[in-house]
XYZ file of C-alpha atoms in Angstrom:
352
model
C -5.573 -35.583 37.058
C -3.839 -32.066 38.316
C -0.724 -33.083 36.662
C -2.486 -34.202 33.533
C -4.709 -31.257 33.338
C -1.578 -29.228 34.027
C 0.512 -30.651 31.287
C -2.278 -30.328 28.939
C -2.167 -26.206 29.642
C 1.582 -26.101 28.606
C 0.908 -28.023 25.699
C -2.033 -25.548 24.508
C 0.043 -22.572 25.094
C 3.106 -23.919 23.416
C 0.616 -24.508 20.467
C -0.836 -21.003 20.441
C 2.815 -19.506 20.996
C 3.686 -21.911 17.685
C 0.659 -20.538 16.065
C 1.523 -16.635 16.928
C 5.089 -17.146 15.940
C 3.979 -18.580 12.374
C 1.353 -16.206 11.796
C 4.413 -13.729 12.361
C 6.145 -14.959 9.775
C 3.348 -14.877 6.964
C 4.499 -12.178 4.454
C 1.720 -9.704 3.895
C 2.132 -10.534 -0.138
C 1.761 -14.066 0.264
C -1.134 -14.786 -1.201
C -1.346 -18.765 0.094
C -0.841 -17.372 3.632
C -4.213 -17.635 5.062
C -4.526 -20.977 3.783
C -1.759 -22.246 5.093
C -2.350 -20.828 8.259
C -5.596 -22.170 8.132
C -4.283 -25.441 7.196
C -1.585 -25.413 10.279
C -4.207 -25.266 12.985
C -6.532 -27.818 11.437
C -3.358 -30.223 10.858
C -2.410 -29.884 14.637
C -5.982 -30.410 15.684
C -6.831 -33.042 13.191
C -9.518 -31.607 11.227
C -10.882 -32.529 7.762
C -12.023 -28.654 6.837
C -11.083 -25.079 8.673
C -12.864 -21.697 7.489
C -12.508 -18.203 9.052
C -15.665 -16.098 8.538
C -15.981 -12.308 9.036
C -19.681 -11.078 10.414
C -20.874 -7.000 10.269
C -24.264 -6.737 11.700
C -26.124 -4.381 9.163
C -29.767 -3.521 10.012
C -30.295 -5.938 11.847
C -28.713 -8.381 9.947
C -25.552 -10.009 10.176
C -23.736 -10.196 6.967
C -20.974 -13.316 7.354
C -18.573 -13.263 4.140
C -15.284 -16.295 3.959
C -12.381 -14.709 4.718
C -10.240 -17.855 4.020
C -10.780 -22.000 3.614
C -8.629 -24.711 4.148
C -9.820 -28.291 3.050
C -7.854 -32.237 3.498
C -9.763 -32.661 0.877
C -9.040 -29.954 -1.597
C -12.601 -28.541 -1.135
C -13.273 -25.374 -3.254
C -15.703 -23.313 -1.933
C -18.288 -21.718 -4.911
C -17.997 -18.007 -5.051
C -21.760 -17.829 -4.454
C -21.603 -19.913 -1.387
C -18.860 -17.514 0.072
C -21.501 -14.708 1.790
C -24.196 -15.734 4.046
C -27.237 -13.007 5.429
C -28.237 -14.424 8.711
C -31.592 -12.790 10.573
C -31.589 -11.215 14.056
C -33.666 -14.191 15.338
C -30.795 -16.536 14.453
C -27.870 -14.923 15.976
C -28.605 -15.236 20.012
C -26.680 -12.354 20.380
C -25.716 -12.099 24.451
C -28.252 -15.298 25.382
C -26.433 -18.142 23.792
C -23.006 -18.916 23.531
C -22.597 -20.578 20.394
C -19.289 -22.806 20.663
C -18.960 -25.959 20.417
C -19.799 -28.892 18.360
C -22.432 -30.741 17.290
C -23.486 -33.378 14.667
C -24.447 -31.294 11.382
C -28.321 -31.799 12.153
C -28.074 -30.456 16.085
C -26.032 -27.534 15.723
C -27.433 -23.749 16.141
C -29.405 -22.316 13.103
C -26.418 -19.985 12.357
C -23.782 -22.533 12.396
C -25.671 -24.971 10.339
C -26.595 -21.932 7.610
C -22.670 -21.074 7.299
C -21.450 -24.823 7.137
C -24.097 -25.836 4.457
C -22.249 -22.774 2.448
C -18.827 -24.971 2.671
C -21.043 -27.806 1.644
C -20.497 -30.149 4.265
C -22.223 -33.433 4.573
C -21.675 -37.081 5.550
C -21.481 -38.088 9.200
C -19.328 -35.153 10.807
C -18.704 -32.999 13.883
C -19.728 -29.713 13.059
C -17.856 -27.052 14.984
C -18.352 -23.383 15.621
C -16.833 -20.733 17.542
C -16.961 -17.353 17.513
C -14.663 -14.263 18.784
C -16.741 -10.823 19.204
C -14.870 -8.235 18.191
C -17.450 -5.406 19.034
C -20.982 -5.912 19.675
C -21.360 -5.378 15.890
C -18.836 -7.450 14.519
C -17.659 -10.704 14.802
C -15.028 -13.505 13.451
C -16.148 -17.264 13.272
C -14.532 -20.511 12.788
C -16.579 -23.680 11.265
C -14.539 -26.700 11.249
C -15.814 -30.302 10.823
C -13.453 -33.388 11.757
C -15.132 -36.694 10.014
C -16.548 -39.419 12.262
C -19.111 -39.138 15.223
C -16.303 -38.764 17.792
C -17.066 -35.158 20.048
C -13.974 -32.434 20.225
C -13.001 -32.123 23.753
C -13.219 -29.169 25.673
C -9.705 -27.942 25.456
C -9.666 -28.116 21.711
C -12.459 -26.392 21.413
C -10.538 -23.541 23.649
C -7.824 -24.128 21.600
C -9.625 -23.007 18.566
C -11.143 -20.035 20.616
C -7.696 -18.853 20.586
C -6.510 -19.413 17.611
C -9.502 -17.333 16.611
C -8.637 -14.390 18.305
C -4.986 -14.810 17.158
C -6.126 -15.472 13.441
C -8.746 -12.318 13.480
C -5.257 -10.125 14.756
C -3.819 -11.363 11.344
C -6.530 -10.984 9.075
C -6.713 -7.246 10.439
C -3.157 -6.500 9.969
C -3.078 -8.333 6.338
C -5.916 -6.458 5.121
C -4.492 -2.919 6.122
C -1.252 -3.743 4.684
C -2.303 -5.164 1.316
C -4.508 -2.722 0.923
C -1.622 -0.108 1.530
C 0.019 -2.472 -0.669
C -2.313 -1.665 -3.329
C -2.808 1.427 -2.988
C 0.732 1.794 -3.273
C 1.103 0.023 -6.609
C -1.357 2.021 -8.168
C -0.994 5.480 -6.918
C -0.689 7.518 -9.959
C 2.199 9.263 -8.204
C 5.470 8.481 -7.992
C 6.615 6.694 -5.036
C 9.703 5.546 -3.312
C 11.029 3.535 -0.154
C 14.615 3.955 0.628
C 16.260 2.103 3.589
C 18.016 4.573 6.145
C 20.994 4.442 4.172
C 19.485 5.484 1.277
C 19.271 2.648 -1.135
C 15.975 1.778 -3.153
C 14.010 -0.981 -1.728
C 10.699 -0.426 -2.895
C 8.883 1.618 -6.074
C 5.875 1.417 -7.710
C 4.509 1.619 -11.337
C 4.428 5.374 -11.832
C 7.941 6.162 -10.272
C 9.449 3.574 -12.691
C 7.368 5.538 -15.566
C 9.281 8.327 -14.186
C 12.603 7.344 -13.790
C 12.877 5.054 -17.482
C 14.036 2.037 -14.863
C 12.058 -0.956 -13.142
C 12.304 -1.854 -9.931
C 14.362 -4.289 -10.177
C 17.112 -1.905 -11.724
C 16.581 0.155 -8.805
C 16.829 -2.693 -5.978
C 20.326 -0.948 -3.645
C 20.811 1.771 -5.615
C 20.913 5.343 -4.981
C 19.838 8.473 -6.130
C 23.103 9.217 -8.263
C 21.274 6.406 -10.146
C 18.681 8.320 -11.569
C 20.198 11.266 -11.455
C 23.062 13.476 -11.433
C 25.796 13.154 -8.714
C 26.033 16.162 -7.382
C 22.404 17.026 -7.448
C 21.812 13.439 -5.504
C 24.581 14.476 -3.085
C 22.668 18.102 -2.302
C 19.141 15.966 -1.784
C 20.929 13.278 0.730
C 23.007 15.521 2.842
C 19.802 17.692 3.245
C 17.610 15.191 3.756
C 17.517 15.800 7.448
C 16.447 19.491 7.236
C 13.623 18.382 4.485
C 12.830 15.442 7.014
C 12.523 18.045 10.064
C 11.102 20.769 7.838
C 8.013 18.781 5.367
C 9.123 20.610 3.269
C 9.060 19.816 -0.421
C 11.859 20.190 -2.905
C 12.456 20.254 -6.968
C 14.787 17.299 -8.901
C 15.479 16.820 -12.217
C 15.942 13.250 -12.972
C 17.847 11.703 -15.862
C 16.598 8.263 -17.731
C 18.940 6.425 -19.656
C 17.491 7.724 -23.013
C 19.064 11.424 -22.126
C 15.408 12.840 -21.506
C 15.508 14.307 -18.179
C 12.083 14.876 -16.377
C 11.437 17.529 -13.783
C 9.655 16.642 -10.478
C 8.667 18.256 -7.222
C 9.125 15.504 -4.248
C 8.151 15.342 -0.489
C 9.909 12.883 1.654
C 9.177 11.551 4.983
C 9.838 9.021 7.570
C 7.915 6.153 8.016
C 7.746 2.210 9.254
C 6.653 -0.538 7.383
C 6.259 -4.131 7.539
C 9.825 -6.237 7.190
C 11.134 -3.156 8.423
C 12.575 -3.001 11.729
C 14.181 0.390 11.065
C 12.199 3.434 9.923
C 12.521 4.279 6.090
C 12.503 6.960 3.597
C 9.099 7.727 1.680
C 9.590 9.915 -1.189
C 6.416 11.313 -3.429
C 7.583 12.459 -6.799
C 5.123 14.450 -8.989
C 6.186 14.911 -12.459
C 6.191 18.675 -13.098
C 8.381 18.434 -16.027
C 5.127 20.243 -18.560
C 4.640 22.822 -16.028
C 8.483 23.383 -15.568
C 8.567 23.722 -19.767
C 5.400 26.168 -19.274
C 7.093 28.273 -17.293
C 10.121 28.191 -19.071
C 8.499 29.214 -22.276
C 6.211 32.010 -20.674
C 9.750 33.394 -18.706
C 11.634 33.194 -22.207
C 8.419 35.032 -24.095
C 7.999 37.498 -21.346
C 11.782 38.725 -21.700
C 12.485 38.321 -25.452
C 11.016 40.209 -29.024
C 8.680 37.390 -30.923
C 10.259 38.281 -33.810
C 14.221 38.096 -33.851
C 14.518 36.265 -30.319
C 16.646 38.716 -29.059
C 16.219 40.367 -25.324
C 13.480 42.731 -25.197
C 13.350 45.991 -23.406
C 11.954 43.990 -19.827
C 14.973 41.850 -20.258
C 17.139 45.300 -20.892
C 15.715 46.259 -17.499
C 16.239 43.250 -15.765
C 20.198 43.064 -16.577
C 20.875 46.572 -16.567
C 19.424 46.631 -12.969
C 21.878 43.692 -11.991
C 24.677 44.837 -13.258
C 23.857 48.045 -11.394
C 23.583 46.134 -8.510
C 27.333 44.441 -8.675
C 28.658 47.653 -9.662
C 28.618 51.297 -9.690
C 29.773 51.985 -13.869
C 28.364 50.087 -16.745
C 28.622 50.597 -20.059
C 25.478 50.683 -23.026
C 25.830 50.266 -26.523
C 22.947 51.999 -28.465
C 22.505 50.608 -32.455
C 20.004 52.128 -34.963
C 19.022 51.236 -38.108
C 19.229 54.663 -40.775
C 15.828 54.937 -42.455
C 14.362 51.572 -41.305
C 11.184 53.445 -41.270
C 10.779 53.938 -44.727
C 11.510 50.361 -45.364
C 8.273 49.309 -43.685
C 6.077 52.117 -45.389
C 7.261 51.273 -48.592
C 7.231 47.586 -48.891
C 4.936 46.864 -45.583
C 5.915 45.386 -42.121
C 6.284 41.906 -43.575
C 9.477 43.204 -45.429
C 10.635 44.969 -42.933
C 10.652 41.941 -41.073
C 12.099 39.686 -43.239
């Protein structure tokens, strides 16, 4: 009985080290991933339906919404079946320890109110376990296996388990799809590059600014987008920008000819599939406010009317020159009698 009791240990923790290691390999943008995770532990443990619930305790009510189904049977859960309120008297918090399985009819008030939201029925084993996370939130399992025959203990610790390990992934997929989101639809401009420098990642808006899609992008580099030298200046002082925070100003060139002005912030950073850091790059289009200023520069230093320097730009060069050398030499022209043009025939001759 030691022995078999023994053996039956290694063979649960080989199964959860299994489970861990394909859980691991899930992609956080595979959308089937949950299912099929789901669908892996109920395969191993032989069970007909497998759903992972997530409970908040609001008010003194737990809210339970589906976090993810699997079904033999191709079972689709209704979208109004997929969030159960359950009341304070029904959750036992701390007095009952509700794992374990039951037929439908005997099992706890809670696990009977979440499993009639699958839509279970027929002569099953109705399992339930639950994993606190805090004393206000918790992670569930409901499983059912068809026939009248009880789960054993050690399945049912199995499953316990698996919970925990399963509630781990469901954390770490929901922060990093939501980053992934977030990402897509930042209305910035933004950039991953590996630590050599090549484009692995963009979203919508940096394509927008660049004229290119991703997967134009995919191993490129910034001489891609831009000009070579100007590329070469932002990658060898990457480092000091990297050190610094420090923001710094690229023009970027699509394949039309337009180029597009944008300020952009890099930084350091680790993501999923990434076992090395990588480069984050914001770029905000500034190419309107570089025009702007442009045009208020160019009307600040030349005459409205002829587009020639004006006496501020006269300054302004004079002053430099000054300032490279000692001598310089000005040229002075007048018009004779340019006056009397404009009080004869009015300014708007004199201007023409």
């Amino acid at each position: 009985d030691d022995d078999r009791e023994l053996g039956r240990q290694f063979m649960l923790a080989e199964l959860l080290r299994e489970l861990a290691t394909f859980l691991t390999s899930i992609s956080t943008d595979d959308g089937g991933g949950d299912e099929r995770a789901l669908g892996w532990i109920a395969n191993q443990l032989d069970l007909e339906h497998l759903s992972v619930w997530v409970g908040a305790l609001e008010s003194s009510r737990m809210n339970v919404s589906l976090a993810g189904a699997y079904s033999s049977t191709a079972m689709m859960v209704p979208d109004d079946m997929k969030h159960v309120v359950v009341g304070e008297d029904d959750l036992e918090l701390g007095t009952v320890e509700l794992s374990g399985c039951w037929v439908f009819g005997d099992a706890p008030p809670r696990a009977q109110a979440m499993a009639k939201a699958l839509g279970y029925q027929g002569d099953y084993q109705l399992g339930f376990v639950r994993s606190e996370r805090s004393s206000s939130e918790h992670n569930y399992f409901i499983f059912a296996r068809s026939g009248l025959e009880p789960v054993a203990d050690h399945e049912l610790s199995v499953l316990e388990s698996a919970l925990a390990l399963v509630s781990q992934y469901l954390t770490r997929a929901r922060a990093e799809r939501s980053l992934l989101v977030s990402f897509a639809a930042a209305p910035i401009a933004i950039v991953l590059r590996t630590p050599e420098l090549s484009f692995i990642s963009c979203n919508a808006a940096y394509e927008a600014l660049t004229g290119r899609t991703q997967e134009q992008l995919l191993g490129t580099g910034l001489d891609f987008v831009m000009g070579a030298d100007q590329a070469a200046y932002l990658d060898e002082t990457l480092g000091e920008v990297l050190a610094s925070g420090g923001g710094q100003e690229a023009e970027y060139t699509r394949p039309d000819g337009t180029v597009v002005w944008a300020d952009v912030i890099s930084t350091s950073t680790t993501i999923p599939g990434q076992l090395q850091p990588v480069v984050l790059t914001y770029a905000q289009d500034v190419t309107e406010r570089r025009r702007s200023r442009q045009l208020l520069e160019y009307q600040a230093n030349h005459d409205e009317l002829t587009g020639l320097p004006n006496r501020r730009a006269f300054v302004g060069h004079t002053n430099t020159e000054l300032a490279w050398s000692s001598k310089c030499a000005v040229i002075m022209i007048d018009l004779d009698r340019f006056k009397d043009v404009n009080d004869l025939l009015g300014h708007s001759a004199g201007d023409q």
